[in-house]
Amino acid sequence: MKIICIGRNYVSHVKELGNEIPKEPVLFMKPDSSIFRQRDAFYIPDWTNEVHYEAEIVIKINRLGKNIEEKFALKYYSQFTLGIDFTARDVQKKLKAQGLPWEKSKAFDQSAVLGKYMNVNDYSLENINFELKLNGHVVQSSNTKNMIYTIPQIVNHCSEFFTLKIGDLIFTGTPDGVGKVNAGDELEGFIEGEKVLHVNIR
Ligand code: ZN
């Protein structure tokens, strides 16, 4: 399986990093080895001094699809959750400055955290509140209605380039409030007030 991630999909986050509003979705990928296994804590790698959390709504693909039309996109995912796209921001800044690919900073082991899956049918996915708490304080809080590109638009765009397969995941971008984690921190994620994710940082 593959993990496709959307960058710069909330105006508030684009501005906080000083980037430009994209004219089409910004895509990058993480390999399956990046998936965080909930049993253990997240260990900050020794090659970075600045790992940021990015809380994002994640959808799970449940049908094979290519060139999926926006109006049919909803048939291709039935579950979603809140995830964290851990990012080594210091490494990413260096790579970006040199015009190099971001993978080392975005696709490393344990960098894709996934919460408990929820059924799409139980929610209106285009209007979902989600929140991330760091040590009990809300650091990210937004709603999917603030996305620049909607989930159906994202599915349409991604599937023009990459065949979507059962089990593939799409991280749909993070709102503002991203920040650094330190050893000893605790992250908790919520969808509509329900806790779906918990990570201890070491
Ligand atoms: Zn992200």
PDB file of C-alpha atoms and ligand atoms in Angstrom:
ATOM      1  CA  MET A   1       0.000   0.000   0.000  1.00  0.00           C
ATOM      2  CA  LYS A   2       0.973   3.598  -0.362  1.00  0.00           C
ATOM      3  CA  ILE A   3       0.342   6.782   1.557  1.00  0.00           C
ATOM      4  CA  ILE A   4      -0.324   9.935  -0.412  1.00  0.00           C
ATOM      5  CA  CYS A   5      -0.113  13.221   1.463  1.00  0.00           C
ATOM      6  CA  ILE A   6      -1.467  16.609   0.506  1.00  0.00           C
ATOM      7  CA  GLY A   7       0.618  19.643   1.404  1.00  0.00           C
ATOM      8  CA  ARG A   8      -0.658  23.203   1.807  1.00  0.00           C
ATOM      9  CA  ASN A   9      -4.378  22.446   1.932  1.00  0.00           C
ATOM     10  CA  TYR A  10      -5.414  24.965   4.603  1.00  0.00           C
ATOM     11  CA  VAL A  11      -4.837  28.674   4.004  1.00  0.00           C
ATOM     12  CA  SER A  12      -4.002  29.202   7.697  1.00  0.00           C
ATOM     13  CA  HIS A  13      -1.143  26.666   7.547  1.00  0.00           C
ATOM     14  CA  VAL A  14       0.175  27.865   4.172  1.00  0.00           C
ATOM     15  CA  LYS A  15       0.504  31.340   5.700  1.00  0.00           C
ATOM     16  CA  GLU A  16       2.178  30.213   8.918  1.00  0.00           C
ATOM     17  CA  LEU A  17       4.982  28.556   6.898  1.00  0.00           C
ATOM     18  CA  GLY A  18       5.221  31.488   4.486  1.00  0.00           C
ATOM     19  CA  ASN A  19       4.282  29.394   1.441  1.00  0.00           C
ATOM     20  CA  GLU A  20       2.089  30.336  -1.520  1.00  0.00           C
ATOM     21  CA  ILE A  21      -1.482  29.116  -1.979  1.00  0.00           C
ATOM     22  CA  PRO A  22      -1.102  26.232  -4.457  1.00  0.00           C
ATOM     23  CA  LYS A  23      -2.788  26.327  -7.892  1.00  0.00           C
ATOM     24  CA  GLU A  24      -3.270  22.559  -7.728  1.00  0.00           C
ATOM     25  CA  PRO A  25      -2.888  20.090  -4.824  1.00  0.00           C
ATOM     26  CA  VAL A  26       0.700  19.573  -3.627  1.00  0.00           C
ATOM     27  CA  LEU A  27       1.392  15.821  -3.336  1.00  0.00           C
ATOM     28  CA  PHE A  28       4.081  13.729  -1.717  1.00  0.00           C
ATOM     29  CA  MET A  29       4.224  10.150  -0.487  1.00  0.00           C
ATOM     30  CA  LYS A  30       5.253   8.109   2.487  1.00  0.00           C
ATOM     31  CA  PRO A  31       6.137   4.395   2.206  1.00  0.00           C
ATOM     32  CA  ASP A  32       4.320   1.710   4.230  1.00  0.00           C
ATOM     33  CA  SER A  33       7.394   1.516   6.502  1.00  0.00           C
ATOM     34  CA  SER A  34       6.497   4.980   7.801  1.00  0.00           C
ATOM     35  CA  ILE A  35       3.384   3.723   9.598  1.00  0.00           C
ATOM     36  CA  PHE A  36       3.565   4.208  13.334  1.00  0.00           C
ATOM     37  CA  ARG A  37       2.625   1.158  15.395  1.00  0.00           C
ATOM     38  CA  GLN A  38       0.550   2.372  18.334  1.00  0.00           C
ATOM     39  CA  ARG A  39       2.020  -0.071  20.863  1.00  0.00           C
ATOM     40  CA  ASP A  40       5.162   1.940  21.309  1.00  0.00           C
ATOM     41  CA  ALA A  41       6.038   5.589  21.796  1.00  0.00           C
ATOM     42  CA  PHE A  42       7.314   7.826  19.006  1.00  0.00           C
ATOM     43  CA  TYR A  43      11.076   8.170  19.317  1.00  0.00           C
ATOM     44  CA  ILE A  44      12.528  11.405  17.923  1.00  0.00           C
ATOM     45  CA  PRO A  45      15.220  10.347  15.405  1.00  0.00           C
ATOM     46  CA  ASP A  46      18.754  11.430  16.286  1.00  0.00           C
ATOM     47  CA  TRP A  47      19.289  13.158  12.900  1.00  0.00           C
ATOM     48  CA  THR A  48      16.774  15.927  13.553  1.00  0.00           C
ATOM     49  CA  ASN A  49      16.303  18.600  16.198  1.00  0.00           C
ATOM     50  CA  GLU A  50      12.888  19.748  15.058  1.00  0.00           C
ATOM     51  CA  VAL A  51      10.134  17.191  14.562  1.00  0.00           C
ATOM     52  CA  HIS A  52       6.760  18.877  14.053  1.00  0.00           C
ATOM     53  CA  TYR A  53       3.321  17.352  14.501  1.00  0.00           C
ATOM     54  CA  GLU A  54       0.792  17.945  11.690  1.00  0.00           C
ATOM     55  CA  ALA A  55      -2.701  16.669  12.502  1.00  0.00           C
ATOM     56  CA  GLU A  56      -4.652  15.677   9.387  1.00  0.00           C
ATOM     57  CA  ILE A  57      -7.855  13.936   8.395  1.00  0.00           C
ATOM     58  CA  VAL A  58      -6.904  10.671   6.654  1.00  0.00           C
ATOM     59  CA  ILE A  59      -9.101   8.613   4.350  1.00  0.00           C
ATOM     60  CA  LYS A  60      -8.650   4.923   3.578  1.00  0.00           C
ATOM     61  CA  ILE A  61      -9.266   3.766  -0.006  1.00  0.00           C
ATOM     62  CA  ASN A  62     -11.568   0.749  -0.294  1.00  0.00           C
ATOM     63  CA  ARG A  63     -11.783   0.254  -4.090  1.00  0.00           C
ATOM     64  CA  LEU A  64      -9.360   0.103  -6.969  1.00  0.00           C
ATOM     65  CA  GLY A  65      -9.604   3.289  -8.978  1.00  0.00           C
ATOM     66  CA  LYS A  66      -7.970   5.393 -11.670  1.00  0.00           C
ATOM     67  CA  ASN A  67      -9.145   8.765 -13.042  1.00  0.00           C
ATOM     68  CA  ILE A  68     -11.932   8.855 -10.466  1.00  0.00           C
ATOM     69  CA  GLU A  69     -14.451  11.585 -11.179  1.00  0.00           C
ATOM     70  CA  GLU A  70     -15.119  13.970  -8.328  1.00  0.00           C
ATOM     71  CA  LYS A  71     -18.815  13.044  -8.218  1.00  0.00           C
ATOM     72  CA  PHE A  72     -17.975   9.347  -7.747  1.00  0.00           C
ATOM     73  CA  ALA A  73     -15.087   9.866  -5.295  1.00  0.00           C
ATOM     74  CA  LEU A  74     -17.241   9.093  -2.267  1.00  0.00           C
ATOM     75  CA  LYS A  75     -17.583   5.476  -3.443  1.00  0.00           C
ATOM     76  CA  TYR A  76     -13.834   4.968  -2.980  1.00  0.00           C
ATOM     77  CA  TYR A  77     -13.508   5.480   0.775  1.00  0.00           C
ATOM     78  CA  SER A  78     -15.699   4.336   3.627  1.00  0.00           C
ATOM     79  CA  GLN A  79     -13.418   4.975   6.601  1.00  0.00           C
ATOM     80  CA  PHE A  80     -11.437   7.935   7.858  1.00  0.00           C
ATOM     81  CA  THR A  81      -9.475   8.937  10.920  1.00  0.00           C
ATOM     82  CA  LEU A  82      -7.179  11.603  12.303  1.00  0.00           C
ATOM     83  CA  GLY A  83      -3.490  11.078  11.637  1.00  0.00           C
ATOM     84  CA  ILE A  84      -0.233  12.854  12.318  1.00  0.00           C
ATOM     85  CA  ASP A  85       2.183  13.604   9.503  1.00  0.00           C
ATOM     86  CA  PHE A  86       5.381  13.893  11.549  1.00  0.00           C
ATOM     87  CA  THR A  87       7.798  16.190   9.760  1.00  0.00           C
ATOM     88  CA  ALA A  88      11.470  16.852  10.450  1.00  0.00           C
ATOM     89  CA  ARG A  89      11.090  20.566   9.767  1.00  0.00           C
ATOM     90  CA  ASP A  90      14.787  21.413  10.041  1.00  0.00           C
ATOM     91  CA  VAL A  91      15.666  18.767   7.446  1.00  0.00           C
ATOM     92  CA  GLN A  92      12.726  19.772   5.234  1.00  0.00           C
ATOM     93  CA  LYS A  93      13.829  23.430   5.282  1.00  0.00           C
ATOM     94  CA  LYS A  94      17.315  22.459   4.106  1.00  0.00           C
ATOM     95  CA  LEU A  95      15.970  20.188   1.361  1.00  0.00           C
ATOM     96  CA  LYS A  96      13.469  22.800   0.178  1.00  0.00           C
ATOM     97  CA  ALA A  97      16.159  25.480   0.080  1.00  0.00           C
ATOM     98  CA  GLN A  98      18.209  23.249  -2.217  1.00  0.00           C
ATOM     99  CA  GLY A  99      15.212  22.322  -4.365  1.00  0.00           C
ATOM    100  CA  LEU A 100      15.562  18.662  -3.336  1.00  0.00           C
ATOM    101  CA  PRO A 101      12.807  16.085  -2.635  1.00  0.00           C
ATOM    102  CA  TRP A 102      11.341  16.083   0.884  1.00  0.00           C
ATOM    103  CA  GLU A 103      11.289  12.340   1.585  1.00  0.00           C
ATOM    104  CA  LYS A 104      13.966  12.260   4.275  1.00  0.00           C
ATOM    105  CA  SER A 105      11.996  14.790   6.298  1.00  0.00           C
ATOM    106  CA  LYS A 106       8.523  13.374   5.669  1.00  0.00           C
ATOM    107  CA  ALA A 107       8.693   9.656   4.872  1.00  0.00           C
ATOM    108  CA  PHE A 108      10.926   8.328   7.642  1.00  0.00           C
ATOM    109  CA  ASP A 109      10.042   5.387   9.912  1.00  0.00           C
ATOM    110  CA  GLN A 110       7.148   6.027  12.331  1.00  0.00           C
ATOM    111  CA  SER A 111       6.253   9.347  10.671  1.00  0.00           C
ATOM    112  CA  ALA A 112       2.673   8.363   9.746  1.00  0.00           C
ATOM    113  CA  VAL A 113       0.484   8.087  12.827  1.00  0.00           C
ATOM    114  CA  LEU A 114      -3.077   6.813  12.412  1.00  0.00           C
ATOM    115  CA  GLY A 115      -5.943   7.025  14.845  1.00  0.00           C
ATOM    116  CA  LYS A 116      -8.965   4.815  15.265  1.00  0.00           C
ATOM    117  CA  TYR A 117     -11.006   4.525  12.062  1.00  0.00           C
ATOM    118  CA  MET A 118     -14.523   5.965  11.860  1.00  0.00           C
ATOM    119  CA  ASN A 119     -17.199   5.248   9.270  1.00  0.00           C
ATOM    120  CA  VAL A 120     -17.696   7.954   6.670  1.00  0.00           C
ATOM    121  CA  ASN A 121     -21.461   7.299   6.694  1.00  0.00           C
ATOM    122  CA  ASP A 122     -21.721   8.363  10.340  1.00  0.00           C
ATOM    123  CA  TYR A 123     -20.389  11.879   9.586  1.00  0.00           C
ATOM    124  CA  SER A 124     -20.530  14.640   6.997  1.00  0.00           C
ATOM    125  CA  LEU A 125     -16.901  14.489   6.054  1.00  0.00           C
ATOM    126  CA  GLU A 126     -16.966  17.928   4.422  1.00  0.00           C
ATOM    127  CA  ASN A 127     -17.810  19.446   7.815  1.00  0.00           C
ATOM    128  CA  ILE A 128     -15.853  17.626  10.527  1.00  0.00           C
ATOM    129  CA  ASN A 129     -14.259  19.294  13.537  1.00  0.00           C
ATOM    130  CA  PHE A 130     -10.906  17.919  14.593  1.00  0.00           C
ATOM    131  CA  GLU A 131      -8.399  18.851  17.221  1.00  0.00           C
ATOM    132  CA  LEU A 132      -4.915  18.010  18.453  1.00  0.00           C
ATOM    133  CA  LYS A 133      -3.834  18.491  22.056  1.00  0.00           C
ATOM    134  CA  LEU A 134      -0.221  18.726  23.198  1.00  0.00           C
ATOM    135  CA  ASN A 135       0.154  17.968  26.898  1.00  0.00           C
ATOM    136  CA  GLY A 136      -3.533  18.689  27.401  1.00  0.00           C
ATOM    137  CA  HIS A 137      -3.609  22.038  25.547  1.00  0.00           C
ATOM    138  CA  VAL A 138      -5.282  22.464  22.154  1.00  0.00           C
ATOM    139  CA  VAL A 139      -2.617  23.287  19.553  1.00  0.00           C
ATOM    140  CA  GLN A 140      -4.497  22.536  16.343  1.00  0.00           C
ATOM    141  CA  SER A 141      -8.221  22.918  15.857  1.00  0.00           C
ATOM    142  CA  SER A 142     -10.010  23.130  12.539  1.00  0.00           C
ATOM    143  CA  ASN A 143     -12.771  21.799  10.331  1.00  0.00           C
ATOM    144  CA  THR A 144     -12.590  20.020   6.985  1.00  0.00           C
ATOM    145  CA  LYS A 145     -14.688  22.833   5.482  1.00  0.00           C
ATOM    146  CA  ASN A 146     -11.519  24.972   5.679  1.00  0.00           C
ATOM    147  CA  MET A 147      -9.709  22.792   3.145  1.00  0.00           C
ATOM    148  CA  ILE A 148      -8.593  24.501  -0.075  1.00  0.00           C
ATOM    149  CA  TYR A 149      -9.180  21.251  -2.013  1.00  0.00           C
ATOM    150  CA  THR A 150     -12.079  19.057  -0.860  1.00  0.00           C
ATOM    151  CA  ILE A 151     -11.641  15.334  -0.318  1.00  0.00           C
ATOM    152  CA  PRO A 152     -13.456  14.436  -3.597  1.00  0.00           C
ATOM    153  CA  GLN A 153     -11.216  16.905  -5.472  1.00  0.00           C
ATOM    154  CA  ILE A 154      -8.159  15.327  -3.834  1.00  0.00           C
ATOM    155  CA  VAL A 155      -9.251  11.789  -4.780  1.00  0.00           C
ATOM    156  CA  ASN A 156      -9.878  12.955  -8.334  1.00  0.00           C
ATOM    157  CA  HIS A 157      -6.486  14.662  -8.594  1.00  0.00           C
ATOM    158  CA  CYS A 158      -4.444  11.880  -6.961  1.00  0.00           C
ATOM    159  CA  SER A 159      -6.069   9.192  -9.111  1.00  0.00           C
ATOM    160  CA  GLU A 160      -5.075  11.000 -12.309  1.00  0.00           C
ATOM    161  CA  PHE A 161      -1.444  10.307 -11.433  1.00  0.00           C
ATOM    162  CA  PHE A 162      -1.575   7.184  -9.255  1.00  0.00           C
ATOM    163  CA  THR A 163      -3.901   4.189  -9.397  1.00  0.00           C
ATOM    164  CA  LEU A 164      -5.566   4.043  -6.001  1.00  0.00           C
ATOM    165  CA  LYS A 165      -5.635   0.599  -4.418  1.00  0.00           C
ATOM    166  CA  ILE A 166      -7.521  -0.938  -1.530  1.00  0.00           C
ATOM    167  CA  GLY A 167      -5.838   0.056   1.727  1.00  0.00           C
ATOM    168  CA  ASP A 168      -4.081   3.123   0.373  1.00  0.00           C
ATOM    169  CA  LEU A 169      -4.234   6.148   2.658  1.00  0.00           C
ATOM    170  CA  ILE A 170      -4.546   9.819   1.830  1.00  0.00           C
ATOM    171  CA  PHE A 171      -3.460  12.433   4.377  1.00  0.00           C
ATOM    172  CA  THR A 172      -5.472  15.525   3.456  1.00  0.00           C
ATOM    173  CA  GLY A 173      -3.286  18.311   4.848  1.00  0.00           C
ATOM    174  CA  THR A 174      -2.871  20.120   8.133  1.00  0.00           C
ATOM    175  CA  PRO A 175      -4.326  23.388   9.447  1.00  0.00           C
ATOM    176  CA  ASP A 176      -2.291  25.996  11.331  1.00  0.00           C
ATOM    177  CA  GLY A 177      -0.771  25.402  14.735  1.00  0.00           C
ATOM    178  CA  VAL A 178       1.964  22.945  13.773  1.00  0.00           C
ATOM    179  CA  GLY A 179       4.815  22.831  16.226  1.00  0.00           C
ATOM    180  CA  LYS A 180       7.724  20.964  17.709  1.00  0.00           C
ATOM    181  CA  VAL A 181       7.534  17.880  19.896  1.00  0.00           C
ATOM    182  CA  ASN A 182       9.940  17.154  22.733  1.00  0.00           C
ATOM    183  CA  ALA A 183      10.700  13.974  24.636  1.00  0.00           C
ATOM    184  CA  GLY A 184       8.110  13.527  27.362  1.00  0.00           C
ATOM    185  CA  ASP A 185       5.293  15.185  25.377  1.00  0.00           C
ATOM    186  CA  GLU A 186       1.913  13.608  24.904  1.00  0.00           C
ATOM    187  CA  LEU A 187      -0.284  14.146  21.816  1.00  0.00           C
ATOM    188  CA  GLU A 188      -3.998  13.393  21.706  1.00  0.00           C
ATOM    189  CA  GLY A 189      -6.231  13.678  18.657  1.00  0.00           C
ATOM    190  CA  PHE A 190      -9.994  14.163  18.525  1.00  0.00           C
ATOM    191  CA  ILE A 191     -12.683  13.942  15.856  1.00  0.00           C
ATOM    192  CA  GLU A 192     -15.907  15.728  16.834  1.00  0.00           C
ATOM    193  CA  GLY A 193     -14.756  15.590  20.448  1.00  0.00           C
ATOM    194  CA  GLU A 194     -14.079  11.848  20.438  1.00  0.00           C
ATOM    195  CA  LYS A 195     -10.533  10.784  21.249  1.00  0.00           C
ATOM    196  CA  VAL A 196      -9.131   8.694  18.386  1.00  0.00           C
ATOM    197  CA  LEU A 197      -5.386   9.009  18.801  1.00  0.00           C
ATOM    198  CA  HIS A 198      -2.748   9.070  21.525  1.00  0.00           C
ATOM    199  CA  VAL A 199       1.037   9.226  21.159  1.00  0.00           C
ATOM    200  CA  ASN A 200       3.780   9.546  23.736  1.00  0.00           C
ATOM    201  CA  ILE A 201       6.991  11.193  22.560  1.00  0.00           C
ATOM    202  CA  ARG A 202      10.350   9.853  23.708  1.00  0.00           C
TER     203      ARG A 202
HETATM  204 ZN    ZN B   1       1.185  17.249   6.331  1.00  0.00          ZN
END
